[in-house]
mmCIF file of C-alpha atoms in Angstrom:
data_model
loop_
_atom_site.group_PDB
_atom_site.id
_atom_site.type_symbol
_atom_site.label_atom_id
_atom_site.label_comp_id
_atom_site.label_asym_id
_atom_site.label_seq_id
_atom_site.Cartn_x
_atom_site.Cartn_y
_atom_site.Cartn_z
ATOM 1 C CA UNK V 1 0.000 0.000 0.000
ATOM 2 C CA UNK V 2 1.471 3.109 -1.120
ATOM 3 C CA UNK V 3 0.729 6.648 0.779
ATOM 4 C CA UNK V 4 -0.737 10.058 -0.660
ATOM 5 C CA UNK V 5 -0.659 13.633 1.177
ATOM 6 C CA UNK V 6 -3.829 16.072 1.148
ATOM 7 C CA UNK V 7 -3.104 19.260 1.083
ATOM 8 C CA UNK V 8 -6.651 20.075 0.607
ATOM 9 C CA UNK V 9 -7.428 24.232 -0.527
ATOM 10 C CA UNK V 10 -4.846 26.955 -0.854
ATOM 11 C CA UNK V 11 -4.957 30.695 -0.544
ATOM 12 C CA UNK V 12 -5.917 31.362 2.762
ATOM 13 C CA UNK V 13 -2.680 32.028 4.232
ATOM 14 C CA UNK V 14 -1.413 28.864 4.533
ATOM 15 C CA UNK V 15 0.929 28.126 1.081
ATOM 16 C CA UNK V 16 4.248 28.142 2.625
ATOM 17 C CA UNK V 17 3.214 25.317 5.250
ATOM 18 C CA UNK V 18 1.478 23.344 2.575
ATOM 19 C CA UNK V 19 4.579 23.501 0.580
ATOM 20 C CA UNK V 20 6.738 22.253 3.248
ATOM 21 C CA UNK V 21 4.432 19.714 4.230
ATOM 22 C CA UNK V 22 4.024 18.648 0.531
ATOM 23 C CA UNK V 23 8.213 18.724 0.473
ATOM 24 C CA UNK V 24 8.455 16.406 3.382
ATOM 25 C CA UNK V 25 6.170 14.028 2.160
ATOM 26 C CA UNK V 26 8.265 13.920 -0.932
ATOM 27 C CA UNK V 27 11.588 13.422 1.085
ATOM 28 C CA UNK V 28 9.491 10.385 2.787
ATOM 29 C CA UNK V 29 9.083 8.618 -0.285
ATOM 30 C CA UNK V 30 5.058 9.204 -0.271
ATOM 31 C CA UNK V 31 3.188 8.427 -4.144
ATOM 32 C CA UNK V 32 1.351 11.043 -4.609
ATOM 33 C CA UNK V 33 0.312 14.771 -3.448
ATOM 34 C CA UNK V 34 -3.323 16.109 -3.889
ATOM 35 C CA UNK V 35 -4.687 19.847 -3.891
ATOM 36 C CA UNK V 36 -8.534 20.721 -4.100
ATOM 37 C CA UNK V 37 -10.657 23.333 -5.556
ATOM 38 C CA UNK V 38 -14.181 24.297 -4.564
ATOM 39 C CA UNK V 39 -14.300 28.354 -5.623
ATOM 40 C CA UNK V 40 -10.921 29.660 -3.984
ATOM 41 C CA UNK V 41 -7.879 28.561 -5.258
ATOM 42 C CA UNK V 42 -7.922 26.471 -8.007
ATOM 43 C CA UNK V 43 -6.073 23.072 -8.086
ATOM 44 C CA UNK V 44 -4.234 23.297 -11.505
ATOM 45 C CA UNK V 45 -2.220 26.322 -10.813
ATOM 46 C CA UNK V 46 -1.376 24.917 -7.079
ATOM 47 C CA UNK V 47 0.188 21.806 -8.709
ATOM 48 C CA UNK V 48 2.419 23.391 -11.036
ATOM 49 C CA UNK V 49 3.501 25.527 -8.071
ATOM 50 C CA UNK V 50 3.940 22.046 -5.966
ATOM 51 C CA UNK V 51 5.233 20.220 -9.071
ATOM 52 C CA UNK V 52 8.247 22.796 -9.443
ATOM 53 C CA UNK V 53 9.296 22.532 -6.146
ATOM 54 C CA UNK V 54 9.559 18.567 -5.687
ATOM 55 C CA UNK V 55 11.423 16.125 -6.965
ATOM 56 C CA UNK V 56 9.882 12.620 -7.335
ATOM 57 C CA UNK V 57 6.214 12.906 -5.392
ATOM 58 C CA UNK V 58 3.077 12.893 -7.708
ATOM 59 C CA UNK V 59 0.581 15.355 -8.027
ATOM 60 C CA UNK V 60 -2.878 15.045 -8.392
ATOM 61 C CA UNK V 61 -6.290 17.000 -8.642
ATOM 62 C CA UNK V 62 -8.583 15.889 -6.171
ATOM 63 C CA UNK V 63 -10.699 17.387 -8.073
ATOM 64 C CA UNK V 64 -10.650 19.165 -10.915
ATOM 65 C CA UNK V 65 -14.158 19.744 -10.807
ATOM 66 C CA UNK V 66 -16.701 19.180 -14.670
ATOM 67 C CA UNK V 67 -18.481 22.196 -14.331
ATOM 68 C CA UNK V 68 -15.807 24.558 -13.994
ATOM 69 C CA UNK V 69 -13.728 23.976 -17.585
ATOM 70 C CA UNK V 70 -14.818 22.423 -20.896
ATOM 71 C CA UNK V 71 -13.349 18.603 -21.258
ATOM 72 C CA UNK V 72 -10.902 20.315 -23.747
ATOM 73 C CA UNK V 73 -9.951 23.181 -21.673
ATOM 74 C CA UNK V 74 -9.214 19.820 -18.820
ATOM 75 C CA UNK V 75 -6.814 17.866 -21.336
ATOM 76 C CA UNK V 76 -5.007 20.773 -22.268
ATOM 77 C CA UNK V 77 -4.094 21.536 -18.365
ATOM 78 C CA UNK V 78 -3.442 17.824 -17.800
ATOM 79 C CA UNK V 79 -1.397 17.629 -20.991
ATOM 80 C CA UNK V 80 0.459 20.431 -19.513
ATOM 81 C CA UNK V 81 1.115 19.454 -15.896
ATOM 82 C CA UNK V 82 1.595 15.946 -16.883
ATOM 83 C CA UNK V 83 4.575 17.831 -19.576
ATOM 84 C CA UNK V 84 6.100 20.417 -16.802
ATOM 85 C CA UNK V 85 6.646 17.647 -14.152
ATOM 86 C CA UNK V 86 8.041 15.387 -15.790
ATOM 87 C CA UNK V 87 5.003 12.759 -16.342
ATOM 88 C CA UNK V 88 3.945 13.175 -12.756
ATOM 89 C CA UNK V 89 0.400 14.333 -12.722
ATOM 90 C CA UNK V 90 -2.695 12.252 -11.664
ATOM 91 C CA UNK V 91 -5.976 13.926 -13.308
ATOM 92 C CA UNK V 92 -8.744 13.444 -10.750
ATOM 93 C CA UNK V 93 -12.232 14.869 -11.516
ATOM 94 C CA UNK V 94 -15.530 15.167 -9.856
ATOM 95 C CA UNK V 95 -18.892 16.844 -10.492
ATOM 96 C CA UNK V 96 -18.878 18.929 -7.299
ATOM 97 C CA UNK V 97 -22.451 19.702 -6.236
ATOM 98 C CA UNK V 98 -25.412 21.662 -6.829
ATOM 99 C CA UNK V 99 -25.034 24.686 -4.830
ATOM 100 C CA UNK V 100 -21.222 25.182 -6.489
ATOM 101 C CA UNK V 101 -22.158 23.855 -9.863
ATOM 102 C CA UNK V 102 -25.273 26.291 -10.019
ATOM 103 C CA UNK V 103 -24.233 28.914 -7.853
ATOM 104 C CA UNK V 104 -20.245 29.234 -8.597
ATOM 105 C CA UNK V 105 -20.211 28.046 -12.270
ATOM 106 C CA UNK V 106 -23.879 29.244 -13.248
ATOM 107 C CA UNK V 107 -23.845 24.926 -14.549
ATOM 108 C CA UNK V 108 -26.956 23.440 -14.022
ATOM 109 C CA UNK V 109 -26.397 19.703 -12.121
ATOM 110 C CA UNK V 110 -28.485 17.637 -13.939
ATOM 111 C CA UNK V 111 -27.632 13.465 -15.063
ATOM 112 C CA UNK V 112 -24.076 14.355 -13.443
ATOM 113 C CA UNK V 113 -23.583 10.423 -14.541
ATOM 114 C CA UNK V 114 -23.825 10.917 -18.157
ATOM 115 C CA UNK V 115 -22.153 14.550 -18.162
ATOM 116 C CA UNK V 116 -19.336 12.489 -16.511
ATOM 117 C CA UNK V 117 -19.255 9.740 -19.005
ATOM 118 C CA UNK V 118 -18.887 12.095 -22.267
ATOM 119 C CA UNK V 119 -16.245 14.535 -20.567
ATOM 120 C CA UNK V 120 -13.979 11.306 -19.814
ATOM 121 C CA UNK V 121 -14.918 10.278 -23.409
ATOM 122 C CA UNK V 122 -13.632 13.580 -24.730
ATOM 123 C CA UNK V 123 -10.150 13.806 -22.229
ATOM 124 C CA UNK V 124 -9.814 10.507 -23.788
ATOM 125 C CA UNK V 125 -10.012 11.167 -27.313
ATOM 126 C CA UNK V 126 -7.768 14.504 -26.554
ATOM 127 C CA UNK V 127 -5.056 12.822 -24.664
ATOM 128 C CA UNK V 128 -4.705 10.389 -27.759
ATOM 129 C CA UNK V 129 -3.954 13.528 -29.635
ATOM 130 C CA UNK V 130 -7.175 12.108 -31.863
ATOM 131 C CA UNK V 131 -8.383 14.522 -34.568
ATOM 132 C CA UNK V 132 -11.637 15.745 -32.207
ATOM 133 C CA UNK V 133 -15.089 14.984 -33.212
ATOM 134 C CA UNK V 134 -18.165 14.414 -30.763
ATOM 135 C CA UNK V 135 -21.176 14.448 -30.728
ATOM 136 C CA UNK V 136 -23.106 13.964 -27.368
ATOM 137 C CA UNK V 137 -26.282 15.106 -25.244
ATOM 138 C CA UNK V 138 -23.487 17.684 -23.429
ATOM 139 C CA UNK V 139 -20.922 18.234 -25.689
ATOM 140 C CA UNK V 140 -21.444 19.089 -29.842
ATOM 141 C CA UNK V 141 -17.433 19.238 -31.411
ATOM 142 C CA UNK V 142 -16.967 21.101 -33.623
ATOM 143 C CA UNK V 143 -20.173 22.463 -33.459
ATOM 144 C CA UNK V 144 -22.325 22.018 -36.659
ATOM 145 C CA UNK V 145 -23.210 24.730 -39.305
ATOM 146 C CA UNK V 146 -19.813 26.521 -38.036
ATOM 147 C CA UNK V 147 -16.231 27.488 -39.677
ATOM 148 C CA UNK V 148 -14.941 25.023 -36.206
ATOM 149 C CA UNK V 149 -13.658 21.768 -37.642
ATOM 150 C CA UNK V 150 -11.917 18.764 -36.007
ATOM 151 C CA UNK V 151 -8.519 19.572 -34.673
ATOM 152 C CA UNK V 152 -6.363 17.462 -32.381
ATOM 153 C CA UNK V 153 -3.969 18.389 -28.677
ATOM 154 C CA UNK V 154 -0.591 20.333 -30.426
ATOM 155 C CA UNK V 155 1.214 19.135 -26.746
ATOM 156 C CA UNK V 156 2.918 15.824 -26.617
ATOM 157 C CA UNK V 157 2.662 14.675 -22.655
ATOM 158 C CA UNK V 158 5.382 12.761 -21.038
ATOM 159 C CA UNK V 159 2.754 9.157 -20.992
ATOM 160 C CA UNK V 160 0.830 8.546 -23.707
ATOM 161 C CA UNK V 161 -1.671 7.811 -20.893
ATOM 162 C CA UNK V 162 -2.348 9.683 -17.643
ATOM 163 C CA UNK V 163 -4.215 8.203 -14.778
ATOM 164 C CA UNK V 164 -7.696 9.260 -14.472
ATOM 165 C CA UNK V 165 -9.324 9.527 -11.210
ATOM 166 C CA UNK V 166 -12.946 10.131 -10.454
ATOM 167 C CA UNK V 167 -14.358 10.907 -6.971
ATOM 168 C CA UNK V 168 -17.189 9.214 -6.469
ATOM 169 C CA UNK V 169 -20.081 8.658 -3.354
ATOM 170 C CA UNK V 170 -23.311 7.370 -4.285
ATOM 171 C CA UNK V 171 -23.507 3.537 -5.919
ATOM 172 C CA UNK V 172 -24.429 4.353 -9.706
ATOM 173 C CA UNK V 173 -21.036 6.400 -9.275
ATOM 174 C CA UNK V 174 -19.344 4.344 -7.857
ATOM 175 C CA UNK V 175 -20.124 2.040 -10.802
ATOM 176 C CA UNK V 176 -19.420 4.521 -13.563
ATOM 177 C CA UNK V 177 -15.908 5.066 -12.145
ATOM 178 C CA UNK V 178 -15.364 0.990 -12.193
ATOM 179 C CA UNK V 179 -16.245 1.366 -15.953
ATOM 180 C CA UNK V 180 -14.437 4.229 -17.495
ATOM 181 C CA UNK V 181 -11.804 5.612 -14.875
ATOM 182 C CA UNK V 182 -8.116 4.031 -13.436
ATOM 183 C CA UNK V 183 -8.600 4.881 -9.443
ATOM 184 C CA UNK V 184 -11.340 6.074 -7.430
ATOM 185 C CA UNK V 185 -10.991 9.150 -4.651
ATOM 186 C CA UNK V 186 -12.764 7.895 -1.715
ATOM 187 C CA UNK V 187 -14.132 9.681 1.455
ATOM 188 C CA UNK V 188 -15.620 8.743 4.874
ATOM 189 C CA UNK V 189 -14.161 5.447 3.638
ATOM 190 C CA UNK V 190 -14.576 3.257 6.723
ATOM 191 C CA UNK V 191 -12.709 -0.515 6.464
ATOM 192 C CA UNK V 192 -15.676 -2.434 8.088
ATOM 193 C CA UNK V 193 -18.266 -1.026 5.093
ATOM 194 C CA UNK V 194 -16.141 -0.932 2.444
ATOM 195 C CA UNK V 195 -17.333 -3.594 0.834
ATOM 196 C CA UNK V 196 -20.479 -1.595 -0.132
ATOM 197 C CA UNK V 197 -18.547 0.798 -2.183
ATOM 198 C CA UNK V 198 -16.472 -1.492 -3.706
ATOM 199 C CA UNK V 199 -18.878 -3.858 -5.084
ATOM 200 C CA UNK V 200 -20.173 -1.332 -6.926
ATOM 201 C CA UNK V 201 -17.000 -0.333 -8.513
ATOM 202 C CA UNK V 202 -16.612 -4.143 -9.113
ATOM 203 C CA UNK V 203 -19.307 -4.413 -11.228
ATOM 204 C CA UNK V 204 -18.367 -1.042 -13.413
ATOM 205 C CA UNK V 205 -15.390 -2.950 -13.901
ATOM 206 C CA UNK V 206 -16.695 -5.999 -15.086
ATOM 207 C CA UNK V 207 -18.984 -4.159 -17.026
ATOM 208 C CA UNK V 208 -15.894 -2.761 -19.321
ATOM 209 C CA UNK V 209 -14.375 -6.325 -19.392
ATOM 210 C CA UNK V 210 -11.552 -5.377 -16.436
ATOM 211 C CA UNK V 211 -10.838 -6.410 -13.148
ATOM 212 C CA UNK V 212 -9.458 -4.767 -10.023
ATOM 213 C CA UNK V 213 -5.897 -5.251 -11.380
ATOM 214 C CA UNK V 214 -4.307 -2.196 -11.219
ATOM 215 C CA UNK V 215 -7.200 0.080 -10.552
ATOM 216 C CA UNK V 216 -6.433 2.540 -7.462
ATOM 217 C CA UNK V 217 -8.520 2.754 -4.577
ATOM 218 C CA UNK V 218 -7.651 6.139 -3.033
ATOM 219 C CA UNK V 219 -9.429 7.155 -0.131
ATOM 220 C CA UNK V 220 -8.827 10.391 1.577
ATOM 221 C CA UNK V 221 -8.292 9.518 5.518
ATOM 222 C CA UNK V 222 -8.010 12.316 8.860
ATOM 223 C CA UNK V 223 -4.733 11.635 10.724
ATOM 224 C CA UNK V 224 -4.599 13.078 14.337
ATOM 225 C CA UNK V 225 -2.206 11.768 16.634
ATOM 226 C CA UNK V 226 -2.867 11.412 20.344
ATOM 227 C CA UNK V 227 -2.211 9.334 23.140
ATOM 228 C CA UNK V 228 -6.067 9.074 23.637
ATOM 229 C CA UNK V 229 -8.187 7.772 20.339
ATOM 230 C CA UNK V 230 -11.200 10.067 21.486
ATOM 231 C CA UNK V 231 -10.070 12.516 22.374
ATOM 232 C CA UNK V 232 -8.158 12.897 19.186
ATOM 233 C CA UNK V 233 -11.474 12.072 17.616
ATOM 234 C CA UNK V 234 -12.491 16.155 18.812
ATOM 235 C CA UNK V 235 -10.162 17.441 16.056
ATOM 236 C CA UNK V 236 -12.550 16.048 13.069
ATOM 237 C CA UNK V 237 -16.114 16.212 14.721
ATOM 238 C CA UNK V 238 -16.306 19.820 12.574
ATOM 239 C CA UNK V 239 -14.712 18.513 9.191
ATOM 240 C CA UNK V 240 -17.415 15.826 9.266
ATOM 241 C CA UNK V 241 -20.518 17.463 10.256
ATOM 242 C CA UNK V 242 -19.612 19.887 7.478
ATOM 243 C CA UNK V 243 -19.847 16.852 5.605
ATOM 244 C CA UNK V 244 -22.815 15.247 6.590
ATOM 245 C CA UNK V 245 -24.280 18.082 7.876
ATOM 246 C CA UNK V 246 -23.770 21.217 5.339
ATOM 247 C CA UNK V 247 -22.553 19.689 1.915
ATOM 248 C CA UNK V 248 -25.780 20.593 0.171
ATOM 249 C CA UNK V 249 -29.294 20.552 1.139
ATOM 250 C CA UNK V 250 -31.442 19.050 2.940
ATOM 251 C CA UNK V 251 -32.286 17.004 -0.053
ATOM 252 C CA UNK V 252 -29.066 16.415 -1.802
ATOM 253 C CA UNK V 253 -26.315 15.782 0.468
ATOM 254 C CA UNK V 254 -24.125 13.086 -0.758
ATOM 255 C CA UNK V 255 -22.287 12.442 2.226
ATOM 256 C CA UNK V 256 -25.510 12.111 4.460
ATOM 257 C CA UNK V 257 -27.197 9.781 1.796
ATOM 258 C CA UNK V 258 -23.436 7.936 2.858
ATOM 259 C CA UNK V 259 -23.805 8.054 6.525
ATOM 260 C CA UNK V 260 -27.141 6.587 6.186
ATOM 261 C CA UNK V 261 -26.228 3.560 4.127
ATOM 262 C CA UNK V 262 -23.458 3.084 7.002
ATOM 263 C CA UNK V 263 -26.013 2.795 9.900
ATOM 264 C CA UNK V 264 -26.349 5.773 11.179
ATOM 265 C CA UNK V 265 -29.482 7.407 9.559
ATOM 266 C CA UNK V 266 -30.596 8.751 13.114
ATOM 267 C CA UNK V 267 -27.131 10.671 13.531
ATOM 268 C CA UNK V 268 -27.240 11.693 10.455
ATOM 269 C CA UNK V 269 -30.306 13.437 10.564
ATOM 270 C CA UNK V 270 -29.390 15.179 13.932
ATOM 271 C CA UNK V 271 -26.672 16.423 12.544
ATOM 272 C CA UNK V 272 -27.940 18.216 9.647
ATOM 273 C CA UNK V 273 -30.600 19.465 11.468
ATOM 274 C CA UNK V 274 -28.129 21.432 13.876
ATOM 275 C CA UNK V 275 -26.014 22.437 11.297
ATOM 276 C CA UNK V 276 -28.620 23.839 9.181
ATOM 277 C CA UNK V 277 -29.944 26.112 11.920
ATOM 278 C CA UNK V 278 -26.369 26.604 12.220
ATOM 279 C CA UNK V 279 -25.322 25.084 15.662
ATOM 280 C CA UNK V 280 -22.159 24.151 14.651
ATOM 281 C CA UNK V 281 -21.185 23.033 17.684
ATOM 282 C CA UNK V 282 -23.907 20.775 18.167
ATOM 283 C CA UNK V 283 -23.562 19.226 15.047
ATOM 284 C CA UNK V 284 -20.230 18.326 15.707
ATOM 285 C CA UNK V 285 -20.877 16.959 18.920
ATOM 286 C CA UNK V 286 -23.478 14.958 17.169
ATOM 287 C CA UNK V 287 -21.233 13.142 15.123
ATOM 288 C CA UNK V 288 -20.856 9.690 17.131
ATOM 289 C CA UNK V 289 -17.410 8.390 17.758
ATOM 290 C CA UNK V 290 -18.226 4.998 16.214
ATOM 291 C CA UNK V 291 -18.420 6.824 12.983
ATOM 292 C CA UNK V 292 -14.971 8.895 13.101
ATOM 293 C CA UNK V 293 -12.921 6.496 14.809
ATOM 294 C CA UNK V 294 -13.837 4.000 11.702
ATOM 295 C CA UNK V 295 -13.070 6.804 9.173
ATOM 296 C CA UNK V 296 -10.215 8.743 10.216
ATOM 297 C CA UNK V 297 -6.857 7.284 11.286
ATOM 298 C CA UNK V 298 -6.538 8.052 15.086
ATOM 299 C CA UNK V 299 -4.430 7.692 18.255
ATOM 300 C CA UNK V 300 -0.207 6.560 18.553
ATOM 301 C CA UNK V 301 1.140 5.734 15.807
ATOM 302 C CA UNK V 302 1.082 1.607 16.633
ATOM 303 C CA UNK V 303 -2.416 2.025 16.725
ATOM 304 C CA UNK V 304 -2.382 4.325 13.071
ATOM 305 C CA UNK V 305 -0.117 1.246 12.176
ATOM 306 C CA UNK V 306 -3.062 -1.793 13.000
ATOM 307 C CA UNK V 307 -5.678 0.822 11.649
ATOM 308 C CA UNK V 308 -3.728 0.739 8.659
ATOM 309 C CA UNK V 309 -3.610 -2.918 8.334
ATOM 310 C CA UNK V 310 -7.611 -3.354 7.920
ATOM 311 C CA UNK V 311 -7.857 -0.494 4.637
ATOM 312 C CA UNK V 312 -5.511 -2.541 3.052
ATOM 313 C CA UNK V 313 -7.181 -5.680 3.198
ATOM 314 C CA UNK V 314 -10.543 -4.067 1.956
ATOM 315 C CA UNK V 315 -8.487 -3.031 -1.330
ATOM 316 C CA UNK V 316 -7.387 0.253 -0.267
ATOM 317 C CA UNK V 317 -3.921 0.507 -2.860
ATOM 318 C CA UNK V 318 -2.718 4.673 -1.925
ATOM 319 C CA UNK V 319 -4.080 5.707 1.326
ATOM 320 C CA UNK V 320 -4.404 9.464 1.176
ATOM 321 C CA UNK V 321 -3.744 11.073 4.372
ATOM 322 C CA UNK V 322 -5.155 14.939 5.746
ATOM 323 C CA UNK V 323 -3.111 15.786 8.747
ATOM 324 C CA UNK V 324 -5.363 18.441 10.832
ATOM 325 C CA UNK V 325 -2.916 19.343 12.996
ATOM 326 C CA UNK V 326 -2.990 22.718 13.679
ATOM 327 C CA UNK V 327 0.213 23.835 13.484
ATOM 328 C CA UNK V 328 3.279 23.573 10.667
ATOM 329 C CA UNK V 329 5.660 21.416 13.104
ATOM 330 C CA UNK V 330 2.782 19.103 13.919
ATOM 331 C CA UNK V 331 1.317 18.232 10.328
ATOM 332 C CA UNK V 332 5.063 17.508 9.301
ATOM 333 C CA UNK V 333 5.255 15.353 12.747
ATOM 334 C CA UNK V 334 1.785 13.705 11.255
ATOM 335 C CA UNK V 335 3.422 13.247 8.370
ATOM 336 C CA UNK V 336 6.419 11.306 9.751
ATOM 337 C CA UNK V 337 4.222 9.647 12.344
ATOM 338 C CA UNK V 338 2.542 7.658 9.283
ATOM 339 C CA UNK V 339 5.210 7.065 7.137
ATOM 340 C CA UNK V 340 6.808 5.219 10.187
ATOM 341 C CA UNK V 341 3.110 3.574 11.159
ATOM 342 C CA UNK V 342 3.161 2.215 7.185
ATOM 343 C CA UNK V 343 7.066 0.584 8.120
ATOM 344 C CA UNK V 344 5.720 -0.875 11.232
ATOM 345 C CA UNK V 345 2.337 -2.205 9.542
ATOM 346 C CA UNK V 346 4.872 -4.440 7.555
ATOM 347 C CA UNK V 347 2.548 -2.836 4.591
ATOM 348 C CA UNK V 348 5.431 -0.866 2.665
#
């Protein structure tokens, strides 16, 4: 099992740290680096930054989100990135949700599924450098009755083919990423319900002939060190009722609809309710420790080291890691803490 870093958003005062974090991890001998964009900083121009100033590490988008650029507008930055470092950029994407989609990008979320399917189709077809033609329910190139006619990516990347990542939550998904993409970004991935996610991507893969051989199952897992699991737990409660609580609306919250299909539809529900009428605190509070200490990575680092054990026999392939420490010196301690937990795991 290899490790990945989350650096998560940028911009907000904290680029040097995530640098140096990013640079440690690096040193460390960790596979990849992630950044994310929601509608601050955006993730392509934070990994050419990153990508500069490393040496061997990977990095990825997690995500480059569909409604924000045009399929071609997305090959042309992977073809890029994946050029300027030296073949090491991952291209994850996701569809992001309603309120961004509508109210950042003005990009109305409707059958995300097949809007996802003809975008990959598209990167595809780009990143083979094939002359460009299609002609979908989304997507009309070149577009008909027009001087536009079928052209094809000038840039030659390093790998004539970059990994492909989608981020994925609900089952159909799930499924869709089996079929058409080379890893899956996970979250609130717990080890002892894994197995309902994965069958999913299972089948997408069978579906397209494939099996799990060489397919990356990436999820994105909280590290906070302590000498006491729960009360470690304390530095997540907010990062998860955000989650479950404020990710959307009442109707269309991914991550609830998640936290349901785990068991805990009752939580669930108190937590949204607490964090829509904005008790923050509450909802927090409301989040039980069953539920964190099964999807974050918690406690001494023997303990990170056993946790660590039980993702990787579910299928888990890069375990991404988001250090919350609050401080510089303790997310590079974090970071240290786990690369030593993945030696003692017998894992690496």
């Amino acid at each position: 099992m290899r490790l990945g870093i989350n650096l998560g958003y940028f911009g907000a005062g904290n680029d040097a740290d995530n640098l140096a974090v990013a640079r440690e991890a690096d040193r460390l001998g960790y596979s990849v680096c992630w950044a994310a964009e929601a509608y601050g900083s955006d993730a392509a121009t934070v990994l050419s930054w990153v990508a500069a100033q490393t040496e061997r590490i990977d990095v990825g988008s997690a995500i480059f989100q569909i409604p924000a650029r045009t399929p071609t507008m997305t090959a042309m930055t992977a073809a890029t990135l994946d050029t300027l470092s030296g073949g090491r950029f991952r291209l994850g994407l996701g569809v992001s949700g309603p309120q961004v989609s509508e109210g950042w990008y003005g990009v109305r979320f409707d059958k995300p599924l097949a809007r996802t399917r003809e975008y990959v189709e598209i990167i595809r077809k780009a990143m083979r450098r094939e002359r460009l033609e299609h002609h979908g329910a989304h997507w009309d190139l070149p577009l008909p009755g027009g001087p536009g006619k079928p052209v094809k990516l000038t840039v030659h990347p390093v790998r004539e083919h970059i990994p492909l990542y989608i981020a994925a939550v609900g089952p159909k998904n799930l499924g869709l990423t089996g079929e058409i993409a080379d890893g899956w970004l996970g979250v609130f991935y717990a080890p002892e319900h894994a197995e309902d996610s994965l069958a999913h991507v299972r089948a997408g893969r069978e579906k397209a002939g494939l099996t799990m051989d060489g397919f990356d199952v990436v999820p994105t897992v909280p590290v906070v060190l302590g000498e006491d699991p729960v009360e470690a737990a304390h530095a997540v409660r907010g990062y998860a009722a955000l989650y479950i609580g404020g990710m959307g609306s009442r109707e269309q919250n991914f991550y609830n609809r998640l936290a349901v299909r785990m068991g805990y539809e009752k939580e669930a529900a108190e937590i949204q309710d607490k964090f829509l009428a904005k008790d923050y605190m509450g909802a927090g509070m409301a989040v039980p420790h069953d539920l964190l200490d099964k999807t974050a990575l918690l406690g001494t680092k023997e303990r990170i080291a056993e946790r660590m054990r039980a993702y990787a026999d579910t299928g888990v392939t890069t375990l991404t890691i988001a250090p919350t420490a609050d401080t510089l010196d303790g997310r590079i301690e974090t970071v240290r803490a786990v690369a030593e937990a993945l030696e003692l795991s017998g894992l690496a």
